[in-house]
PDB file of C-alpha atoms in Angstrom:
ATOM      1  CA  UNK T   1      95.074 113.403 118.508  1.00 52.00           C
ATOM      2  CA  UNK T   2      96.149 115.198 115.420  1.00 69.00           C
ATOM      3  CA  UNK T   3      97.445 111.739 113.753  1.00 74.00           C
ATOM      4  CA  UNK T   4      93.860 109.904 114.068  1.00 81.00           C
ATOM      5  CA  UNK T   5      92.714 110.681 111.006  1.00 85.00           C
ATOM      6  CA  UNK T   6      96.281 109.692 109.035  1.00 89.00           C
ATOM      7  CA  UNK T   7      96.358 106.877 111.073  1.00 90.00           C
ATOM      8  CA  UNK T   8      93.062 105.464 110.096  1.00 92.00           C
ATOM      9  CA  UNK T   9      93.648 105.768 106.510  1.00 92.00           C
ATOM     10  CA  UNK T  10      96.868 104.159 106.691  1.00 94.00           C
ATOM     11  CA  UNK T  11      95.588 101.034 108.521  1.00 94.00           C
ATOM     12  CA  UNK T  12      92.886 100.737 105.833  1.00 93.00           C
ATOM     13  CA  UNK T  13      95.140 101.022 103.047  1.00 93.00           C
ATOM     14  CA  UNK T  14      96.869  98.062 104.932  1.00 94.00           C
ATOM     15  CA  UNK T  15      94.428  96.219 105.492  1.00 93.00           C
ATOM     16  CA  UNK T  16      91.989  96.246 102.294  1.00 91.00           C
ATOM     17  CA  UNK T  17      94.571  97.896  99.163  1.00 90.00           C
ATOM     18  CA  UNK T  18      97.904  97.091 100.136  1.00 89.00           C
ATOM     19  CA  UNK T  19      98.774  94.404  97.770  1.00 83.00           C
ATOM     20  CA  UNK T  20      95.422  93.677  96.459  1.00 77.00           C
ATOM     21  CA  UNK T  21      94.285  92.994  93.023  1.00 76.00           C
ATOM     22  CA  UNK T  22      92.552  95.649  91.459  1.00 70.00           C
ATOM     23  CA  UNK T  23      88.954  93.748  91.806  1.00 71.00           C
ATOM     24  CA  UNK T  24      89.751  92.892  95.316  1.00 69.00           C
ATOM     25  CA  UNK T  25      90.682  96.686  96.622  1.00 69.00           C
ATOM     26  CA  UNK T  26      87.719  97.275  99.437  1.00 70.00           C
ATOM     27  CA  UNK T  27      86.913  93.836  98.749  1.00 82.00           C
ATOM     28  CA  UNK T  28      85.931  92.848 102.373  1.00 87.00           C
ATOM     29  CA  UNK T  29      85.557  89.328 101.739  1.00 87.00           C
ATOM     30  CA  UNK T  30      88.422  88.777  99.260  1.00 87.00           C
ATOM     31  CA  UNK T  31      91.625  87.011 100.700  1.00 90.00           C
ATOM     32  CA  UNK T  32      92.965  88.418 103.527  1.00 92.00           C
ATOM     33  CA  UNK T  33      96.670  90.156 103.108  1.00 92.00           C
ATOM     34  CA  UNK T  34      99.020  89.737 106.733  1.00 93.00           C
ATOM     35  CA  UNK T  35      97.624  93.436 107.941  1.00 95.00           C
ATOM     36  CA  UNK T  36      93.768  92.548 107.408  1.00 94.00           C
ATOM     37  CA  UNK T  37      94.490  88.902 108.940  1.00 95.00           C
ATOM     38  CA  UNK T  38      96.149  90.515 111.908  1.00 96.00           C
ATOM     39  CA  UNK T  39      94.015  92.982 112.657  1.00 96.00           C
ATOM     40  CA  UNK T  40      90.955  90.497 112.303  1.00 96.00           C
ATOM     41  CA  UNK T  41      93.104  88.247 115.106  1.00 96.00           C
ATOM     42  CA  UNK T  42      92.751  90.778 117.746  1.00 96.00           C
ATOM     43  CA  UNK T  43      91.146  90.619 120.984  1.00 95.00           C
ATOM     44  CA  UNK T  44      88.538  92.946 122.110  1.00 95.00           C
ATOM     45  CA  UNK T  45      90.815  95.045 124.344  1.00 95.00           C
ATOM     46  CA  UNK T  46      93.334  96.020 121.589  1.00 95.00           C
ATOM     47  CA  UNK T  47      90.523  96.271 119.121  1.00 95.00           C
ATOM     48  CA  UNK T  48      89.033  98.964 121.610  1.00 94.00           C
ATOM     49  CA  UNK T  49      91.892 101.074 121.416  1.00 92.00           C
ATOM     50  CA  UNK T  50      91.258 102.356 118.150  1.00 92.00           C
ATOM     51  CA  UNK T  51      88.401 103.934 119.095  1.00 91.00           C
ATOM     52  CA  UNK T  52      85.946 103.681 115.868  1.00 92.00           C
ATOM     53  CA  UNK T  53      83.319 105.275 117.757  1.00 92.00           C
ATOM     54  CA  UNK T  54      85.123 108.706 117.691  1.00 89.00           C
ATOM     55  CA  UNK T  55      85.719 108.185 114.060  1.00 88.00           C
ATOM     56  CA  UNK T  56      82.535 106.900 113.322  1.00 91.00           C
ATOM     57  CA  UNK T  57      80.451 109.349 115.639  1.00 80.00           C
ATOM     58  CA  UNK T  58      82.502 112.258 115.069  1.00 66.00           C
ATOM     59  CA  UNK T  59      84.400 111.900 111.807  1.00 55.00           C
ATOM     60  CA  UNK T  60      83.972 114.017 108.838  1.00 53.00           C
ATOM     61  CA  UNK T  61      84.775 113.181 105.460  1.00 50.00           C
ATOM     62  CA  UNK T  62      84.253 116.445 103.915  1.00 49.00           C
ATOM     63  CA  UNK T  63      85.808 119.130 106.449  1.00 48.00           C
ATOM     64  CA  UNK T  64      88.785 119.339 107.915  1.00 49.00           C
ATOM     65  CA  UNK T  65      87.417 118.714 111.554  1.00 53.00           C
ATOM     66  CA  UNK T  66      89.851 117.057 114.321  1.00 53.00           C
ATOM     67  CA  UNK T  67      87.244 113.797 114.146  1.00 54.00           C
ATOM     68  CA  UNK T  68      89.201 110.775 112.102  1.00 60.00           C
ATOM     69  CA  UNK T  69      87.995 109.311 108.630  1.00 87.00           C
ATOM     70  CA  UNK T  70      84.499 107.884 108.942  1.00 92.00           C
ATOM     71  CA  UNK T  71      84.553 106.409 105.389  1.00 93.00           C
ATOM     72  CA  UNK T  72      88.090 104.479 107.011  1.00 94.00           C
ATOM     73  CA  UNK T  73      86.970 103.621 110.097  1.00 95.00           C
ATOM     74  CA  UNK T  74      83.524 102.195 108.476  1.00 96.00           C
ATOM     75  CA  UNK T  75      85.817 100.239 106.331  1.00 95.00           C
ATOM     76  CA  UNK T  76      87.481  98.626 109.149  1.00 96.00           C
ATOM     77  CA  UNK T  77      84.735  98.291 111.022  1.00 97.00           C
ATOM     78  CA  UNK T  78      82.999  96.372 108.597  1.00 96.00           C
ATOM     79  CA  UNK T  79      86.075  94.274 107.719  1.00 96.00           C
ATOM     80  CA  UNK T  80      86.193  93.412 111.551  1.00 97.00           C
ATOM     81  CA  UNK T  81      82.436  92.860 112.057  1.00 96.00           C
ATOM     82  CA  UNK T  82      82.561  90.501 108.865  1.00 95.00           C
ATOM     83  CA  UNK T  83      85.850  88.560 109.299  1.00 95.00           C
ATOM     84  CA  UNK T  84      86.683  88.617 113.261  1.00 95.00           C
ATOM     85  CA  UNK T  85      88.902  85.487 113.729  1.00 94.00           C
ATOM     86  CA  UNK T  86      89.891  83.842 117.029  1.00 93.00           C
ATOM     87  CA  UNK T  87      93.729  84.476 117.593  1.00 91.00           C
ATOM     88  CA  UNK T  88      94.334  81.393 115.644  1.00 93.00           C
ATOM     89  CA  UNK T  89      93.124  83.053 112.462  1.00 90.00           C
ATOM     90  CA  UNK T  90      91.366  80.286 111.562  1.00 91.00           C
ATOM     91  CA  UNK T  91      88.476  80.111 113.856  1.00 93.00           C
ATOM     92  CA  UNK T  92      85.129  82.569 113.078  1.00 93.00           C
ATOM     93  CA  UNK T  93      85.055  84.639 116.138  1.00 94.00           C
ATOM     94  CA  UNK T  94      82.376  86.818 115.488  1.00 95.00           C
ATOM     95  CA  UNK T  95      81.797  90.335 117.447  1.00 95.00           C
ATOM     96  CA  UNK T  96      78.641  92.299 118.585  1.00 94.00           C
ATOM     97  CA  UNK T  97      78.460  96.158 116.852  1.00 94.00           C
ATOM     98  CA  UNK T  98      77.954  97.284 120.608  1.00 93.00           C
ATOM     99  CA  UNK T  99      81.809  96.465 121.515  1.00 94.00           C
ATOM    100  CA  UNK T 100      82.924  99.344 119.122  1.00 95.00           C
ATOM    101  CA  UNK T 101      79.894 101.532 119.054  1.00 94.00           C
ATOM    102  CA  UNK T 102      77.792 101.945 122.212  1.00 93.00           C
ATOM    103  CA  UNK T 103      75.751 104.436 121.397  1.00 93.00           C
ATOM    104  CA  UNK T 104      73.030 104.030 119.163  1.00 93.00           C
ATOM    105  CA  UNK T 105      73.639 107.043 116.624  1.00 93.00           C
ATOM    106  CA  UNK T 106      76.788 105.730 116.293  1.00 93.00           C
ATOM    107  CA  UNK T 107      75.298 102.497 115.273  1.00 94.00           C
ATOM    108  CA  UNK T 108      72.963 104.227 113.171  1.00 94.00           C
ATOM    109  CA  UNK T 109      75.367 105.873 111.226  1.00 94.00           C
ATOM    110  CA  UNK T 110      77.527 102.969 110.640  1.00 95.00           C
ATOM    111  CA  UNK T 111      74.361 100.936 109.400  1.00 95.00           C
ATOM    112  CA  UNK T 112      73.511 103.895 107.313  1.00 95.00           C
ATOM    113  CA  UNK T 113      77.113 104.022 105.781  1.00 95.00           C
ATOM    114  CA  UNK T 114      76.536  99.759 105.464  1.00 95.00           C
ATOM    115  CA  UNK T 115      73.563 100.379 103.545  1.00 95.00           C
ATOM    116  CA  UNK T 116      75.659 102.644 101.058  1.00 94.00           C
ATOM    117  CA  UNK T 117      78.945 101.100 100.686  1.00 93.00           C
ATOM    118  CA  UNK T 118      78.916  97.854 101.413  1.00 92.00           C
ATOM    119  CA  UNK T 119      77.753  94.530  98.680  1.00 92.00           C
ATOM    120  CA  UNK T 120      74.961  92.958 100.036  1.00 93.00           C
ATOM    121  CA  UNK T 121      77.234  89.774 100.617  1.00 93.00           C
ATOM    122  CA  UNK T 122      79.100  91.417 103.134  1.00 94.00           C
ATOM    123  CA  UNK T 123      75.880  92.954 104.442  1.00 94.00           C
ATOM    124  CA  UNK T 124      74.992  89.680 105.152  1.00 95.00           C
ATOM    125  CA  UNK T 125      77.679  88.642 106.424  1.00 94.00           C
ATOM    126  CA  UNK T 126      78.117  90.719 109.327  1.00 94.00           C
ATOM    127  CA  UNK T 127      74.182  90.258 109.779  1.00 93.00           C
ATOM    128  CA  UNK T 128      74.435  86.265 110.587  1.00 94.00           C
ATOM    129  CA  UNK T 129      77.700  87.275 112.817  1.00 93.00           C
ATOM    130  CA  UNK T 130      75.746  90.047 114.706  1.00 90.00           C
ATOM    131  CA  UNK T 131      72.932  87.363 114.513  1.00 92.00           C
ATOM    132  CA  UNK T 132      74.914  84.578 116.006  1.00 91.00           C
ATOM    133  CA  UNK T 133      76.559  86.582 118.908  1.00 89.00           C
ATOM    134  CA  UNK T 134      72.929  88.027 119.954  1.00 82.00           C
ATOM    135  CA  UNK T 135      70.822  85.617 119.139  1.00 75.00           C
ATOM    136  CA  UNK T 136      72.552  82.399 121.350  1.00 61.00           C
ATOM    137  CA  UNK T 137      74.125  84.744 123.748  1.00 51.00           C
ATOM    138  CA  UNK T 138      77.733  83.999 121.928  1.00 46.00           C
ATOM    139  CA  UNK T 139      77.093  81.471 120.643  1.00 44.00           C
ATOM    140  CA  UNK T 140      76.630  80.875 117.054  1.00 42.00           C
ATOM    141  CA  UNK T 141      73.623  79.660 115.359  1.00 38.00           C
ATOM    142  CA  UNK T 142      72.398  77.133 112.909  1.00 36.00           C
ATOM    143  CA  UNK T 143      71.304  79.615 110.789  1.00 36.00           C
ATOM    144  CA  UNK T 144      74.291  81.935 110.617  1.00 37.00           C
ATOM    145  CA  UNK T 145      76.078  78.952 108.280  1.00 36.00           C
ATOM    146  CA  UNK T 146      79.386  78.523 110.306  1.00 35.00           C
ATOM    147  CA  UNK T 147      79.800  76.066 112.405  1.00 34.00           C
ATOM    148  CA  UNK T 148      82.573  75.453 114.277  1.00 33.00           C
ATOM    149  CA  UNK T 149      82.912  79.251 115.716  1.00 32.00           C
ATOM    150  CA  UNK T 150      83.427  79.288 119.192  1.00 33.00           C
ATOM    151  CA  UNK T 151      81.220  81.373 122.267  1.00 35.00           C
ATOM    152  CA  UNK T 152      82.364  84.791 122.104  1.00 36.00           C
ATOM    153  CA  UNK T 153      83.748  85.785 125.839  1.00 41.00           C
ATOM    154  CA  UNK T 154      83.649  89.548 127.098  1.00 42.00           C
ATOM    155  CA  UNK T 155      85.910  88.300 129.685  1.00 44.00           C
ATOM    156  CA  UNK T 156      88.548  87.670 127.511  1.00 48.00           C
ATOM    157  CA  UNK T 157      90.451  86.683 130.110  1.00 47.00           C
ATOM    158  CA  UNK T 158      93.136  84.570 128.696  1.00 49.00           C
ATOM    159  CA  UNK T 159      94.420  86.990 126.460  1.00 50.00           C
ATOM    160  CA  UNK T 160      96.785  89.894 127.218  1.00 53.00           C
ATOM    161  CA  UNK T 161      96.267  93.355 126.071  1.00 54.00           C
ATOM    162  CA  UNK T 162     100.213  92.750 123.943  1.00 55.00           C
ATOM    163  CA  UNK T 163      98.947  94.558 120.127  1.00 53.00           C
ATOM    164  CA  UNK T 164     102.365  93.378 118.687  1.00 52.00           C
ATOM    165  CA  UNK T 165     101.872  89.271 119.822  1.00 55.00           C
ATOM    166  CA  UNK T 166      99.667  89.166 116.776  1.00 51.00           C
ATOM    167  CA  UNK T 167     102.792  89.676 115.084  1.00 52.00           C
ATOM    168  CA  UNK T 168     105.052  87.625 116.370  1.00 55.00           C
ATOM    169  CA  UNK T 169     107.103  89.761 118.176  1.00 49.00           C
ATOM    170  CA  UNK T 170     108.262  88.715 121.301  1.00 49.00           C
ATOM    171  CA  UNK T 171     108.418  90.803 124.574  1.00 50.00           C
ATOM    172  CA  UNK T 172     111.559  92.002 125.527  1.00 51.00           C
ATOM    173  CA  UNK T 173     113.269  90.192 129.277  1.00 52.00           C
ATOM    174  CA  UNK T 174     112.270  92.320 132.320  1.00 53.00           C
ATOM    175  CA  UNK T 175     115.630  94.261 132.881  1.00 54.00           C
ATOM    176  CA  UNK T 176     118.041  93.346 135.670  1.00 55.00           C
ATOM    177  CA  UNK T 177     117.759  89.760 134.756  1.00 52.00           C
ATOM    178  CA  UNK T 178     114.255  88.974 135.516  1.00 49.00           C
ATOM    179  CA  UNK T 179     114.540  85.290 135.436  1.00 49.00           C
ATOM    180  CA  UNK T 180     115.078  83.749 138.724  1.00 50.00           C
ATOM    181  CA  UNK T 181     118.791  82.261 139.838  1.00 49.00           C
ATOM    182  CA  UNK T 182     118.554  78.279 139.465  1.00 48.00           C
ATOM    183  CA  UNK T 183     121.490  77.723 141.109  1.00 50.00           C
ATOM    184  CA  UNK T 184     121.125  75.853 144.617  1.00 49.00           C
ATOM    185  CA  UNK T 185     123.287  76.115 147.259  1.00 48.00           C
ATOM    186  CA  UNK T 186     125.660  72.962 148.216  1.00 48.00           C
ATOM    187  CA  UNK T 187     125.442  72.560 152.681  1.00 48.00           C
TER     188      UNK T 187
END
């Protein structure tokens, strides 16, 4: 619990400074480095385990509470709720605010915080997103000017909860074997 607030900072340094140009630090809608990318390829259930409605609801940029960053975890939330990509990292996949912030002050703080920090592009961007997932049920409208983005599925049933698949790694072989014997007996 101690390392939330470290560990929030250090995934938006990743994500939005780590190797980007001096105009494009923060930049939410500037290319996307491997971290943002990856991050923006994950499924709701590992996107849930960072928990940005602790840091969002409870963070404190000013004292030294136990709550993580809320400046960080706005920045990430943002970058999520603008740029959300199917695990492809191609297709516009976009997200509801609800998913990472259920409760309404919550919400309210992170529009607040939206209304401060953020350009009025990306604004508008997570807007038609927000739009397109509430408006058609999931599915994206006409007027949120990206077509091609598929349904978005609470289910999410065909992916697995593995953080690391987004990159690349592979799971390690049950142990004692784990694959079954394909040798057949000769009668």
């Amino acid at each position: 619990k101690r390392s939330a607030r470290p560990t929030i900072s250090l995934l938006r340094y990743l994500c939005l400074e780590f190797e980007a140009s001096s105009s494009d630090v923060n930049n939410i809608l500037a290319e996307l480095n491997g971290f943002a990318a990856a991050l923006c390829a994950l499924n709701v259930p590992q996107l849930r385990t960072l928990r940005l409605d602790i840091h969002i609801g409870k963070g404190d940029n000013e004292s030294g509470s136990r709550g993580g960053s809320k400046d960080d975890a706005c920045h990430l939330l943002a970058l999520i709720l603008a740029r959300h990509t199917d695990t492809d990292y191609e297709t516009p996949k976009p997200l509801a605010i609800q998913i990472f912030l259920p409760e309404s002050r919550s919400q309210a703080e992170f529009e607040t915080w939206l209304g401060e920090n953020a350009s009025p592009d990306v604004r508008m961007a997570i807007k038609e997103n927000i739009a397109a997932v509430e408006g058609n049920g999931g599915a994206p409208s006409a007027e949120a000017g990206r077509k091609g983005m598929p349904s978005f599925d609470d289910g999410d049933d065909e992916d697995n909860d593995d953080v690391l698949g987004v990159f690349g790694k592979k799971s390690s072989p049950p142990k004692g074997g784990g694959q079954p014997n394909n040798l057949q007996a000769k009668g």
